[in-house]
Amino acid sequence: GEEVAQTPKHLVRGEGQKAKLYCAPIKGHSYVFWYQQVLKNEFKFLISFQNENVFDETGMPKERFSAKCLPNSPCSLEIQATKLEDSAVYFCASSRRQANSPLHFGNGTRLTVT
Amino acid sequence: DQQVKQNSPSLSVQEGRISILNCDYTNSMFDYFLWYKKYPAEGPTFLISISSIKDKNEDGRFTVFLNKSAKHLSLHIVPSQPGDSAVYFCAASANNQGGKLIFGQGTELSVKP
């Protein structure tokens, strides 16, 4: 499609439960990025993909967070055993090229951990 | 460490006047800079970008200026319109970082009729 599609829009999980977020990048875009917005105006980079391959995972909390981008499927970000501090808006973005190319963002998934 | 900084959390401008949003960066490896606009409950929308080989890029009412020696960029919106009211983020990337963007903290622009 012409837009990055993120589902669900809202997700509520009890502490310790699993959360799974989905992202369909723009058709033809080979690069996918996940960001976490905890405070209102701070974007934290989590992970990026080139097609189905992890390119950069330096921002991922390795113990509980994982992500995949498999062929012919939406990309996913999974959080095992959620904690209160995982409450945030998670944005997915895609781009056509690796360098000097704007990222196009979805509208985010708001995760609330209670 | 905050590699991209927007020191003004908010800015209020009269409709029709110029809005100037500022951004400073510390990493001299950054070579591509962008401005995004964000409305509540939506994702950031790409506005305009500039490569480090240029010092100015213009698109309609939006102009981005880059001063590499000062590690400073700015976004000019003229004339400002009430629909421009949003949070504006500057972002930067380095060629060897795989397209990853580092964002500033945002400036909330309010354009008053």
mmCIF file of C-alpha atoms in Angstrom:
data_model
loop_
_atom_site.group_PDB
_atom_site.id
_atom_site.type_symbol
_atom_site.label_atom_id
_atom_site.label_comp_id
_atom_site.label_asym_id
_atom_site.label_seq_id
_atom_site.Cartn_x
_atom_site.Cartn_y
_atom_site.Cartn_z
ATOM 1 C CA GLY A 1 0.000 0.000 0.000
ATOM 2 C CA GLU A 2 0.898 3.657 -0.034
ATOM 3 C CA GLU A 3 0.939 4.008 3.730
ATOM 4 C CA VAL A 4 2.656 2.211 6.563
ATOM 5 C CA ALA A 5 -0.106 0.281 8.301
ATOM 6 C CA GLN A 6 0.241 -0.516 11.984
ATOM 7 C CA THR A 7 -2.080 -2.741 13.982
ATOM 8 C CA PRO A 8 -3.559 -2.701 16.471
ATOM 9 C CA LYS A 9 -4.047 0.983 17.182
ATOM 10 C CA HIS A 10 -4.290 0.347 20.928
ATOM 11 C CA LEU A 11 -3.162 -2.618 23.012
ATOM 12 C CA VAL A 12 -3.653 -3.123 26.745
ATOM 13 C CA ARG A 13 -1.734 -5.831 28.554
ATOM 14 C CA GLY A 14 -1.353 -6.809 32.179
ATOM 15 C CA GLU A 15 2.165 -6.818 33.510
ATOM 16 C CA GLY A 16 3.859 -10.064 32.545
ATOM 17 C CA GLN A 17 1.702 -10.695 29.501
ATOM 18 C CA LYS A 18 2.950 -10.840 25.927
ATOM 19 C CA ALA A 19 2.339 -8.052 23.428
ATOM 20 C CA LYS A 20 2.653 -8.340 19.664
ATOM 21 C CA LEU A 21 2.529 -5.390 17.291
ATOM 22 C CA TYR A 22 2.314 -5.508 13.508
ATOM 23 C CA CYS A 23 3.525 -3.308 10.687
ATOM 24 C CA ALA A 24 2.981 -3.474 6.939
ATOM 25 C CA PRO A 25 5.544 -1.253 5.214
ATOM 26 C CA ILE A 26 4.861 0.678 2.031
ATOM 27 C CA LYS A 27 5.010 -1.585 -0.999
ATOM 28 C CA GLY A 28 8.447 -1.437 -2.583
ATOM 29 C CA HIS A 29 10.174 -0.241 0.585
ATOM 30 C CA SER A 30 12.941 -2.602 1.618
ATOM 31 C CA TYR A 31 13.877 -0.958 4.911
ATOM 32 C CA VAL A 32 11.805 -1.113 8.066
ATOM 33 C CA PHE A 33 12.444 0.658 11.358
ATOM 34 C CA TRP A 34 10.836 0.463 14.797
ATOM 35 C CA TYR A 35 10.846 3.373 17.243
ATOM 36 C CA GLN A 36 9.509 3.700 20.770
ATOM 37 C CA GLN A 37 8.030 6.967 22.026
ATOM 38 C CA VAL A 38 7.835 6.805 25.813
ATOM 39 C CA LEU A 39 7.699 10.441 26.748
ATOM 40 C CA LYS A 40 5.581 12.672 24.606
ATOM 41 C CA ASN A 41 8.396 13.963 22.447
ATOM 42 C CA GLU A 42 11.243 11.461 22.484
ATOM 43 C CA PHE A 43 11.755 8.812 19.806
ATOM 44 C CA LYS A 44 14.003 5.917 20.712
ATOM 45 C CA PHE A 45 15.325 3.749 17.876
ATOM 46 C CA LEU A 46 14.810 0.035 18.492
ATOM 47 C CA ILE A 47 15.678 -2.003 15.397
ATOM 48 C CA SER A 48 15.924 -1.848 11.616
ATOM 49 C CA PHE A 49 15.580 -4.395 8.836
ATOM 50 C CA GLN A 50 16.725 -4.680 5.277
ATOM 51 C CA ASN A 51 14.053 -6.948 3.816
ATOM 52 C CA GLU A 52 13.885 -9.883 6.255
ATOM 53 C CA ASN A 53 17.375 -9.345 7.639
ATOM 54 C CA VAL A 54 18.095 -7.497 10.856
ATOM 55 C CA PHE A 55 20.338 -4.542 9.995
ATOM 56 C CA ASP A 56 20.726 -2.745 13.293
ATOM 57 C CA GLU A 57 19.357 -3.929 16.637
ATOM 58 C CA THR A 58 21.393 -1.710 18.909
ATOM 59 C CA GLY A 59 18.298 -0.172 20.474
ATOM 60 C CA MET A 60 16.527 -3.393 21.384
ATOM 61 C CA PRO A 61 16.239 -4.507 25.009
ATOM 62 C CA LYS A 62 17.450 -7.997 24.160
ATOM 63 C CA GLU A 63 15.905 -9.913 27.034
ATOM 64 C CA ARG A 64 12.232 -9.396 26.257
ATOM 65 C CA PHE A 65 11.979 -7.704 22.871
ATOM 66 C CA SER A 66 12.152 -9.439 19.518
ATOM 67 C CA ALA A 67 11.205 -8.479 15.982
ATOM 68 C CA LYS A 68 10.822 -10.122 12.596
ATOM 69 C CA CYS A 69 10.163 -9.167 9.012
ATOM 70 C CA LEU A 70 9.294 -12.324 7.091
ATOM 71 C CA PRO A 71 8.533 -12.456 3.357
ATOM 72 C CA ASN A 72 4.862 -11.931 2.459
ATOM 73 C CA SER A 73 3.923 -11.162 6.067
ATOM 74 C CA PRO A 74 3.628 -7.983 8.116
ATOM 75 C CA CYS A 75 6.667 -7.189 10.232
ATOM 76 C CA SER A 76 6.160 -7.752 13.938
ATOM 77 C CA LEU A 77 7.528 -6.510 17.253
ATOM 78 C CA GLU A 78 6.960 -8.797 20.217
ATOM 79 C CA ILE A 79 7.451 -8.043 23.883
ATOM 80 C CA GLN A 80 7.514 -10.999 26.236
ATOM 81 C CA ALA A 81 6.585 -10.478 29.876
ATOM 82 C CA THR A 82 5.667 -6.813 29.536
ATOM 83 C CA LYS A 83 6.616 -4.341 32.232
ATOM 84 C CA LEU A 84 4.981 -1.057 33.205
ATOM 85 C CA GLU A 85 7.909 0.811 31.634
ATOM 86 C CA ASP A 86 7.087 -0.708 28.225
ATOM 87 C CA SER A 87 3.991 1.524 28.075
ATOM 88 C CA ALA A 88 4.648 3.714 25.038
ATOM 89 C CA VAL A 89 3.636 4.395 21.473
ATOM 90 C CA TYR A 90 5.534 2.144 19.074
ATOM 91 C CA PHE A 91 6.064 3.532 15.591
ATOM 92 C CA CYS A 92 7.043 1.613 12.522
ATOM 93 C CA ALA A 93 8.569 3.323 9.501
ATOM 94 C CA SER A 94 9.751 2.222 6.087
ATOM 95 C CA SER A 95 11.996 3.675 3.414
ATOM 96 C CA ARG A 96 12.926 2.912 -0.151
ATOM 97 C CA ARG A 97 16.670 3.352 0.204
ATOM 98 C CA GLN A 98 19.119 2.880 3.011
ATOM 99 C CA ALA A 99 20.777 6.269 2.913
ATOM 100 C CA ASN A 100 19.557 9.804 2.301
ATOM 101 C CA SER A 101 15.962 8.705 2.176
ATOM 102 C CA PRO A 102 13.131 9.863 4.429
ATOM 103 C CA LEU A 103 11.399 7.374 6.673
ATOM 104 C CA HIS A 104 7.638 7.153 6.261
ATOM 105 C CA PHE A 105 5.887 6.453 9.533
ATOM 106 C CA GLY A 106 2.734 4.641 10.477
ATOM 107 C CA ASN A 107 0.330 6.051 13.047
ATOM 108 C CA GLY A 108 1.722 3.911 15.818
ATOM 109 C CA THR A 109 0.436 1.366 18.298
ATOM 110 C CA ARG A 110 -0.228 2.641 21.802
ATOM 111 C CA LEU A 111 0.727 -0.061 24.295
ATOM 112 C CA THR A 112 -0.537 0.326 27.843
ATOM 113 C CA VAL A 113 0.788 -2.090 30.438
ATOM 114 C CA THR A 114 -1.312 -2.182 33.609
ATOM 115 C CA ASP B 1 23.847 11.888 25.065
ATOM 116 C CA GLN B 2 21.482 14.006 23.052
ATOM 117 C CA GLN B 3 23.005 14.209 19.575
ATOM 118 C CA VAL B 4 20.143 16.265 18.144
ATOM 119 C CA LYS B 5 18.703 19.077 20.227
ATOM 120 C CA GLN B 6 15.726 21.330 19.851
ATOM 121 C CA ASN B 7 16.066 23.799 22.664
ATOM 122 C CA SER B 8 12.689 25.481 22.290
ATOM 123 C CA PRO B 9 9.857 23.247 23.496
ATOM 124 C CA SER B 10 7.265 25.638 22.098
ATOM 125 C CA LEU B 11 6.800 28.551 19.726
ATOM 126 C CA SER B 12 3.809 30.792 19.153
ATOM 127 C CA VAL B 13 3.454 32.784 15.923
ATOM 128 C CA GLN B 14 0.776 34.969 14.375
ATOM 129 C CA GLU B 15 -0.884 33.754 11.193
ATOM 130 C CA GLY B 16 0.858 35.138 8.117
ATOM 131 C CA ARG B 17 4.168 35.688 9.890
ATOM 132 C CA ILE B 18 7.313 33.609 9.627
ATOM 133 C CA SER B 19 7.912 30.624 11.916
ATOM 134 C CA ILE B 20 11.532 29.726 12.562
ATOM 135 C CA LEU B 21 12.296 26.422 14.250
ATOM 136 C CA ASN B 22 15.843 25.636 15.282
ATOM 137 C CA CYS B 23 17.866 22.490 15.753
ATOM 138 C CA ASP B 24 21.453 21.808 16.805
ATOM 139 C CA TYR B 25 23.462 18.636 16.462
ATOM 140 C CA THR B 26 26.734 17.385 17.842
ATOM 141 C CA ASN B 27 27.705 14.451 15.612
ATOM 142 C CA SER B 28 29.883 15.640 12.726
ATOM 143 C CA MET B 29 29.167 12.345 10.897
ATOM 144 C CA PHE B 30 25.563 13.370 10.253
ATOM 145 C CA ASP B 31 25.121 14.079 6.554
ATOM 146 C CA TYR B 32 21.367 14.051 6.002
ATOM 147 C CA PHE B 33 18.838 16.134 7.903
ATOM 148 C CA LEU B 34 15.069 16.092 7.925
ATOM 149 C CA TRP B 35 12.100 17.878 9.420
ATOM 150 C CA TYR B 36 8.933 16.076 10.407
ATOM 151 C CA LYS B 37 5.577 17.388 11.504
ATOM 152 C CA LYS B 38 3.438 15.487 13.979
ATOM 153 C CA TYR B 39 -0.196 15.835 14.948
ATOM 154 C CA PRO B 40 -1.558 14.127 18.089
ATOM 155 C CA ALA B 41 -2.369 10.429 17.661
ATOM 156 C CA GLU B 42 -0.637 10.319 14.282
ATOM 157 C CA GLY B 43 2.816 9.330 13.129
ATOM 158 C CA PRO B 44 5.416 11.906 12.096
ATOM 159 C CA THR B 45 4.938 13.179 8.544
ATOM 160 C CA PHE B 46 7.996 13.959 6.454
ATOM 161 C CA LEU B 47 8.217 17.628 5.474
ATOM 162 C CA ILE B 48 11.565 18.449 3.944
ATOM 163 C CA SER B 49 15.155 17.262 3.978
ATOM 164 C CA ILE B 50 18.617 18.518 3.167
ATOM 165 C CA SER B 51 21.868 16.813 2.359
ATOM 166 C CA SER B 52 25.085 18.065 3.926
ATOM 167 C CA ILE B 53 26.391 19.115 0.497
ATOM 168 C CA LYS B 54 23.757 21.865 0.404
ATOM 169 C CA ASP B 55 23.032 24.789 2.691
ATOM 170 C CA LYS B 56 19.445 25.464 1.678
ATOM 171 C CA ASN B 57 16.472 23.546 0.371
ATOM 172 C CA GLU B 58 13.088 25.023 -0.396
ATOM 173 C CA ASP B 59 9.688 23.449 -0.929
ATOM 174 C CA GLY B 60 6.769 25.812 -1.148
ATOM 175 C CA ARG B 61 6.317 27.596 2.175
ATOM 176 C CA PHE B 62 9.025 25.486 3.825
ATOM 177 C CA THR B 63 12.752 26.202 3.672
ATOM 178 C CA VAL B 64 15.461 24.378 5.538
ATOM 179 C CA PHE B 65 18.831 26.004 6.153
ATOM 180 C CA LEU B 66 21.943 24.095 7.150
ATOM 181 C CA ASN B 67 25.010 25.663 8.753
ATOM 182 C CA LYS B 68 27.556 22.859 8.991
ATOM 183 C CA SER B 69 30.235 24.877 10.740
ATOM 184 C CA ALA B 70 27.795 25.757 13.510
ATOM 185 C CA LYS B 71 26.136 22.307 13.417
ATOM 186 C CA HIS B 72 22.799 24.061 13.198
ATOM 187 C CA LEU B 73 19.755 23.768 11.024
ATOM 188 C CA SER B 74 16.528 25.681 10.909
ATOM 189 C CA LEU B 75 13.123 25.370 9.329
ATOM 190 C CA HIS B 76 11.386 28.493 8.054
ATOM 191 C CA ILE B 77 7.670 28.456 7.380
ATOM 192 C CA VAL B 78 6.338 31.489 5.601
ATOM 193 C CA PRO B 79 3.598 32.486 5.682
ATOM 194 C CA SER B 80 2.515 30.513 8.738
ATOM 195 C CA GLN B 81 -1.011 29.124 8.731
ATOM 196 C CA PRO B 82 -3.181 27.828 11.604
ATOM 197 C CA GLY B 83 -2.998 24.344 10.038
ATOM 198 C CA ASP B 84 0.759 24.405 10.618
ATOM 199 C CA SER B 85 0.131 24.092 14.359
ATOM 200 C CA ALA B 86 1.783 20.800 15.321
ATOM 201 C CA VAL B 87 4.941 19.413 16.908
ATOM 202 C CA TYR B 88 7.977 19.683 14.632
ATOM 203 C CA PHE B 89 10.884 17.298 14.925
ATOM 204 C CA CYS B 90 14.270 17.607 13.353
ATOM 205 C CA ALA B 91 16.162 14.412 12.649
ATOM 206 C CA ALA B 92 19.575 13.464 11.355
ATOM 207 C CA SER B 93 21.315 10.425 9.968
ATOM 208 C CA ALA B 94 24.856 9.386 9.143
ATOM 209 C CA ASN B 95 25.707 7.553 5.955
ATOM 210 C CA ASN B 96 27.123 4.561 7.801
ATOM 211 C CA GLN B 97 24.110 4.106 10.084
ATOM 212 C CA GLY B 98 21.799 2.318 7.670
ATOM 213 C CA GLY B 99 19.231 5.078 7.430
ATOM 214 C CA LYS B 100 18.579 5.229 11.186
ATOM 215 C CA LEU B 101 17.291 8.658 12.205
ATOM 216 C CA ILE B 102 18.185 10.383 15.449
ATOM 217 C CA PHE B 103 15.421 12.752 16.545
ATOM 218 C CA GLY B 104 15.356 15.955 18.502
ATOM 219 C CA GLN B 105 12.858 16.446 21.305
ATOM 220 C CA GLY B 106 10.417 18.441 19.205
ATOM 221 C CA THR B 107 9.080 22.001 19.181
ATOM 222 C CA GLU B 108 5.370 22.596 19.501
ATOM 223 C CA LEU B 109 4.326 25.313 17.069
ATOM 224 C CA SER B 110 1.118 27.216 17.621
ATOM 225 C CA VAL B 111 -0.037 29.526 14.832
ATOM 226 C CA LYS B 112 -2.704 31.923 16.043
ATOM 227 C CA PRO B 113 -5.309 33.397 13.690
#
